[in-house]
CSV table of C-alpha atoms and ligand atoms in Angstrom, one decimal:
chain,number,residue,atom,x,y,z
A,1,MET,CA,107.1,141.0,194.3
A,2,LEU,CA,107.2,138.8,191.2
A,3,LEU,CA,110.6,140.2,190.3
A,4,LYS,CA,111.9,139.6,193.8
A,5,PHE,CA,110.7,136.0,193.6
A,6,ALA,CA,112.3,135.5,190.2
A,7,THR,CA,115.6,137.0,191.4
A,8,LEU,CA,115.6,134.8,194.5
A,9,SER,CA,114.8,131.7,192.4
A,10,ILE,CA,117.7,132.4,190.1
A,11,LEU,CA,120.0,133.0,193.0
A,12,LEU,CA,118.9,129.7,194.7
A,13,PHE,CA,119.4,127.8,191.4
A,14,CYS,CA,122.9,129.3,191.0
A,15,LEU,CA,123.8,128.2,194.5
A,16,TRP,CA,122.5,124.7,193.9
A,17,SER,CA,124.3,124.3,190.6
A,18,CYS,CA,127.6,125.4,192.2
A,19,GLY,CA,127.3,122.6,194.7
A,20,GLN,CA,126.9,120.0,191.9
A,21,LYS,CA,129.8,117.8,190.8
A,22,PRO,CA,131.7,119.4,187.9
A,23,LEU,CA,131.0,117.7,184.6
A,24,GLU,CA,133.5,114.9,184.0
A,25,PRO,CA,135.2,115.0,180.6
A,26,ASP,CA,133.3,112.7,178.2
A,27,ASP,CA,135.9,109.9,178.3
A,28,ASP,CA,133.8,107.2,176.6
A,29,ARG,CA,133.0,109.4,173.6
A,30,LEU,CA,136.6,110.6,173.3
A,31,GLN,CA,137.9,107.0,173.5
A,32,LYS,CA,135.6,105.9,170.7
A,33,LYS,CA,136.6,108.9,168.6
A,34,MET,CA,140.3,108.0,169.2
A,35,ILE,CA,139.7,104.4,168.0
A,36,ASP,CA,137.7,105.5,164.9
A,37,GLU,CA,140.1,108.2,163.8
A,38,GLN,CA,143.6,107.3,165.0
A,39,LEU,CA,143.4,103.5,164.8
A,40,LYS,CA,140.7,102.4,162.3
A,41,GLY,CA,141.4,105.5,160.3
A,42,ARG,CA,145.0,104.4,159.9
A,43,ASP,CA,146.1,100.8,159.5
A,44,ILE,CA,145.0,99.1,162.7
A,45,THR,CA,142.7,96.2,161.6
A,46,ASP,CA,143.3,93.4,164.1
A,47,GLU,CA,140.0,93.0,165.9
A,48,LYS,CA,141.7,91.7,169.1
A,49,VAL,CA,143.7,94.9,169.2
A,50,LEU,CA,140.8,97.2,168.5
A,51,SER,CA,138.6,95.6,171.2
A,52,SER,CA,141.4,95.7,173.7
A,53,MET,CA,142.0,99.4,173.0
A,54,ALA,CA,138.2,99.9,173.5
A,55,LYS,CA,138.1,97.9,176.7
A,56,VAL,CA,141.1,99.5,178.6
A,57,LYS,CA,140.2,103.0,179.8
A,58,ARG,CA,143.2,105.1,178.8
A,59,HIS,CA,142.3,108.0,181.1
A,60,LEU,CA,142.9,105.8,184.1
A,61,PHE,CA,146.6,105.5,183.2
A,62,VAL,CA,147.5,109.2,182.8
A,63,PRO,CA,148.1,111.7,185.7
A,64,ALA,CA,144.9,113.4,186.8
A,65,GLU,CA,146.0,116.8,185.5
A,66,SER,CA,146.4,115.3,181.9
A,67,ARG,CA,143.0,113.5,181.9
A,68,ALA,CA,141.5,116.0,179.4
A,69,TRP,CA,144.3,115.0,176.9
A,70,ALA,CA,144.2,111.2,177.5
A,71,HIS,CA,142.8,110.4,174.1
A,72,GLU,CA,144.9,112.8,172.0
A,73,ASP,CA,147.1,111.6,169.2
A,74,ARG,CA,150.4,112.0,171.2
A,75,PRO,CA,152.4,110.7,174.1
A,76,LEU,CA,151.9,112.3,177.5
A,77,PRO,CA,154.2,112.8,180.5
A,78,ILE,CA,153.8,110.3,183.4
A,79,GLY,CA,156.6,111.7,185.6
A,80,TYR,CA,160.3,110.9,186.1
A,81,GLY,CA,161.0,112.2,182.5
A,82,GLN,CA,159.0,109.3,181.1
A,83,THR,CA,155.9,109.1,178.9
A,84,ILE,CA,152.8,107.0,178.1
A,85,SER,CA,153.1,106.2,174.3
A,86,GLN,CA,150.8,107.7,171.7
A,87,PRO,CA,147.6,105.4,171.4
A,88,TYR,CA,148.4,104.6,167.7
A,89,ILE,CA,151.9,103.4,168.6
A,90,VAL,CA,150.6,101.1,171.4
A,91,ALA,CA,148.1,99.6,169.0
A,92,TYR,CA,150.6,99.4,166.1
A,93,MET,CA,153.2,97.5,168.3
A,94,THR,CA,150.5,95.2,169.7
A,95,GLN,CA,149.3,94.4,166.2
A,96,ALA,CA,152.8,93.9,164.9
A,97,ALA,CA,153.5,91.3,167.6
A,98,GLN,CA,150.9,89.0,166.0
A,99,LEU,CA,149.6,87.7,169.3
A,100,LYS,CA,147.5,84.6,170.1
A,101,GLU,CA,145.3,84.0,173.1
A,102,GLY,CA,147.6,81.5,174.8
A,103,ASP,CA,150.8,83.6,174.4
A,104,LYS,CA,153.2,84.6,177.1
A,105,VAL,CA,154.6,88.1,176.5
A,106,LEU,CA,157.4,90.2,178.1
A,107,GLU,CA,157.1,94.0,178.0
A,108,VAL,CA,160.2,96.1,178.8
A,109,GLY,CA,159.3,99.6,180.2
A,110,THR,CA,156.1,99.3,182.3
A,111,GLY,CA,155.7,103.1,182.6
A,112,SER,CA,152.0,103.7,183.4
A,113,GLY,CA,151.0,100.0,182.9
A,114,TYR,CA,148.8,100.9,179.9
A,115,GLN,CA,150.6,98.7,177.3
A,116,ALA,CA,150.7,95.9,179.8
A,117,ALA,CA,146.9,96.1,180.2
A,118,ILE,CA,146.3,96.2,176.5
A,119,LEU,CA,148.4,93.0,176.2
A,120,ALA,CA,146.7,91.3,179.1
A,121,GLU,CA,143.3,91.7,177.4
A,122,ILE,CA,144.6,89.6,174.5
A,123,VAL,CA,147.1,87.0,175.8
A,124,LYS,CA,147.3,84.6,178.8
A,125,GLU,CA,150.4,85.9,180.6
A,126,VAL,CA,152.2,89.3,180.7
A,127,TYR,CA,155.5,90.0,182.4
A,128,THR,CA,156.5,93.7,182.5
A,129,ILE,CA,159.8,95.1,183.7
A,130,GLU,CA,160.4,98.7,184.9
A,131,ILE,CA,163.7,100.1,186.0
A,132,LEU,CA,162.3,103.0,188.0
A,133,PRO,CA,160.8,101.6,191.3
A,134,GLU,CA,158.4,104.5,191.8
A,135,LEU,CA,156.8,104.0,188.4
A,136,ALA,CA,156.7,100.2,188.9
A,137,GLN,CA,154.9,100.6,192.2
A,138,THR,CA,152.3,103.0,190.9
A,139,ALA,CA,151.6,100.8,187.8
A,140,LYS,CA,151.4,97.7,190.0
A,141,ALA,CA,148.8,99.3,192.3
A,142,ARG,CA,146.8,100.6,189.4
A,143,LEU,CA,146.7,97.2,187.6
A,144,LYS,CA,145.7,95.5,190.9
A,145,GLN,CA,142.9,98.0,191.4
A,146,LEU,CA,141.7,97.2,187.9
A,147,SER,CA,141.8,93.4,188.7
A,148,TYR,CA,144.4,92.2,186.3
A,149,SER,CA,145.6,88.9,187.6
A,150,ASN,CA,147.6,87.9,184.6
A,151,ILE,CA,150.2,90.7,184.8
A,152,GLN,CA,153.5,90.5,186.8
A,153,VAL,CA,155.2,93.8,187.4
A,154,ILE,CA,159.0,93.4,188.0
A,155,VAL,CA,161.5,96.1,189.1
A,156,GLY,CA,164.6,95.4,187.1
A,157,ASP,CA,166.8,96.1,184.1
A,158,GLY,CA,165.1,95.3,180.9
A,159,TYR,CA,168.5,94.7,179.1
A,160,LYS,CA,168.6,91.5,181.1
A,161,GLY,CA,165.0,90.6,180.3
A,162,TRP,CA,163.3,88.2,182.8
A,163,PRO,CA,164.9,84.8,182.3
A,164,GLN,CA,162.9,83.2,185.1
A,165,ALA,CA,159.7,83.1,182.9
A,166,ALA,CA,161.4,82.7,179.5
A,167,PRO,CA,161.0,81.7,176.7
A,168,TYR,CA,158.4,84.2,175.4
A,169,ASP,CA,156.1,84.2,172.4
A,170,ALA,CA,156.6,87.9,172.0
A,171,ILE,CA,158.6,90.8,173.6
A,172,ILE,CA,157.6,94.4,173.3
A,173,VAL,CA,160.2,97.0,174.2
A,174,THR,CA,158.8,100.5,174.9
A,175,ALA,CA,162.1,102.4,175.4
A,176,ALA,CA,164.8,102.7,172.8
A,177,PRO,CA,168.3,101.1,173.1
A,178,THR,CA,170.9,101.9,170.6
A,179,GLN,CA,171.5,98.3,169.7
A,180,ILE,CA,169.5,95.1,169.9
A,181,PRO,CA,169.9,93.5,173.3
A,182,GLN,CA,171.1,90.0,172.6
A,183,GLU,CA,169.8,88.7,175.9
A,184,LEU,CA,166.3,89.5,174.9
A,185,ILE,CA,166.6,87.5,171.6
A,186,ARG,CA,167.8,84.6,173.7
A,187,GLN,CA,164.6,84.8,175.7
A,188,LEU,CA,162.3,84.5,172.6
A,189,LYS,CA,160.8,81.2,171.6
A,190,GLU,CA,161.7,80.0,168.1
A,191,GLY,CA,159.1,81.8,165.9
A,192,GLY,CA,158.8,84.4,168.6
A,193,ARG,CA,158.6,88.1,167.7
A,194,MET,CA,160.2,91.1,169.3
A,195,ILE,CA,159.0,94.6,168.6
A,196,ILE,CA,161.7,97.1,169.5
A,197,PRO,CA,162.7,100.7,168.7
A,198,ILE,CA,166.4,101.0,167.9
A,199,GLY,CA,168.5,104.2,167.8
A,200,SER,CA,169.2,107.4,169.6
A,201,PHE,CA,167.7,110.5,167.9
A,202,GLU,CA,166.6,108.8,164.7
A,203,GLN,CA,164.9,105.6,165.7
A,204,GLU,CA,163.5,102.7,163.7
A,205,LEU,CA,160.8,100.3,165.0
A,206,LEU,CA,161.9,96.7,164.2
A,207,ARG,CA,160.2,93.3,164.2
A,208,ILE,CA,162.7,90.7,165.0
A,209,THR,CA,161.6,87.1,164.5
A,210,LYS,CA,163.6,84.3,166.0
A,211,THR,CA,164.4,81.5,163.5
A,212,LYS,CA,166.1,78.1,163.8
A,213,ASP,CA,169.5,79.5,163.0
A,214,GLY,CA,169.4,83.2,164.0
A,215,PHE,CA,166.8,85.9,163.5
A,216,LYS,CA,165.0,87.8,160.8
A,217,GLU,CA,164.8,91.6,161.0
A,218,GLU,CA,162.0,93.8,159.5
A,219,ARG,CA,161.9,97.6,159.5
A,220,LEU,CA,158.4,98.8,160.4
A,221,LEU,CA,158.3,102.6,161.1
A,222,SER,CA,160.3,105.7,162.1
A,223,VAL,CA,159.5,106.4,165.8
A,224,HIS,CA,160.5,108.5,168.8
A,225,PHE,CA,160.7,106.7,172.1
A,226,VAL,CA,162.4,107.7,175.4
A,227,PRO,CA,165.9,106.2,175.6
A,228,MET,CA,166.3,102.9,177.4
A,229,ILE,CA,168.2,103.5,180.6
A,230,LYS,CA,171.4,101.6,181.3
A,231,ASP,CA,171.3,99.8,184.6
A,232,LEU,CA,171.3,102.3,187.4
A,233,LYS,CA,173.3,100.2,189.8
B,1,SAH,N1,154.9,101.2,178.1
B,1,SAH,C1,154.7,102.3,178.9
B,1,SAH,C2,155.4,103.6,178.4
B,1,SAH,C3,156.9,103.4,178.4
B,1,SAH,S1,157.9,104.8,178.6
B,1,SAH,C4,153.2,102.7,179.0
B,1,SAH,O1,152.4,102.0,178.5
B,1,SAH,O2,152.9,103.6,179.8
B,1,SAH,C5,159.4,103.9,178.8
B,1,SAH,C6,159.5,103.2,180.2
B,1,SAH,O3,160.7,102.4,180.1
B,1,SAH,C7,159.8,104.2,181.3
B,1,SAH,O4,158.9,104.0,182.3
B,1,SAH,C8,161.2,103.9,181.7
B,1,SAH,O5,161.4,104.2,183.1
B,1,SAH,C9,161.3,102.5,181.3
B,1,SAH,N2,162.7,102.0,181.1
B,1,SAH,C10,163.7,102.7,180.6
B,1,SAH,N3,164.9,102.0,180.5
B,1,SAH,C11,164.6,100.8,181.1
B,1,SAH,C12,165.3,99.6,181.4
B,1,SAH,N4,166.6,99.5,181.1
B,1,SAH,N5,164.6,98.5,181.9
B,1,SAH,C13,163.3,98.6,182.2
B,1,SAH,N6,162.6,99.7,182.0
B,1,SAH,C14,163.2,100.8,181.5
């Protein structure tokens, strides 16, 4: 009798636990670990960048099936042959742009919208251009859902920048052209910084600072970004 009761209890418990929600991956713990090991553990020291990377929930920007890998030290596919950049690279580029609170920033290559959100936590205004309408639409809806009112998502060709809102304090380019797009330099303020990967297979991340009579170029890091697409039209 006792044995029957015990078996029944175990059976009922199993049925009950099957009906419970499956355990969500521990995103908060993984995000903290990502910041400690991949960012602080390397050379990310800007407090504004670190707190933005802590505030924006990266798992909300990756496809549902990749959620378990959202905080890994690598880029992840977001569809249409594109990727969300590795967390360290997002933090590194943001830090290299030397941003201030009142800045207006242009991003080229919206992708998932993650880099735009990281910027929007730090600066006043963010304009982000995406050439693939489907990605732009998804990112726009996601950023709206997350209540970002200081980000404008634009469908267009990043080679042309967005002259309507220029000049910018900083421009961050997250796809690689083979040469520096001169139109983007034109849209920088004097003293403005552009962080951009240049090259085809071998790429170099550059910081270009606009000066009174031209621009200054600094080589920062070897990188690997998706190629910047030439205008589809
Ligand atoms: N910053 C993104 C990742 C960028 S992946 C994020 O945080 O998720 C590079 C993106 O640049 C892709 O979405 C790609 O479609 C876009 N892209 C490529 N060429 C472009 C161009 N000429 N103009 C605008 N966007 C472009």
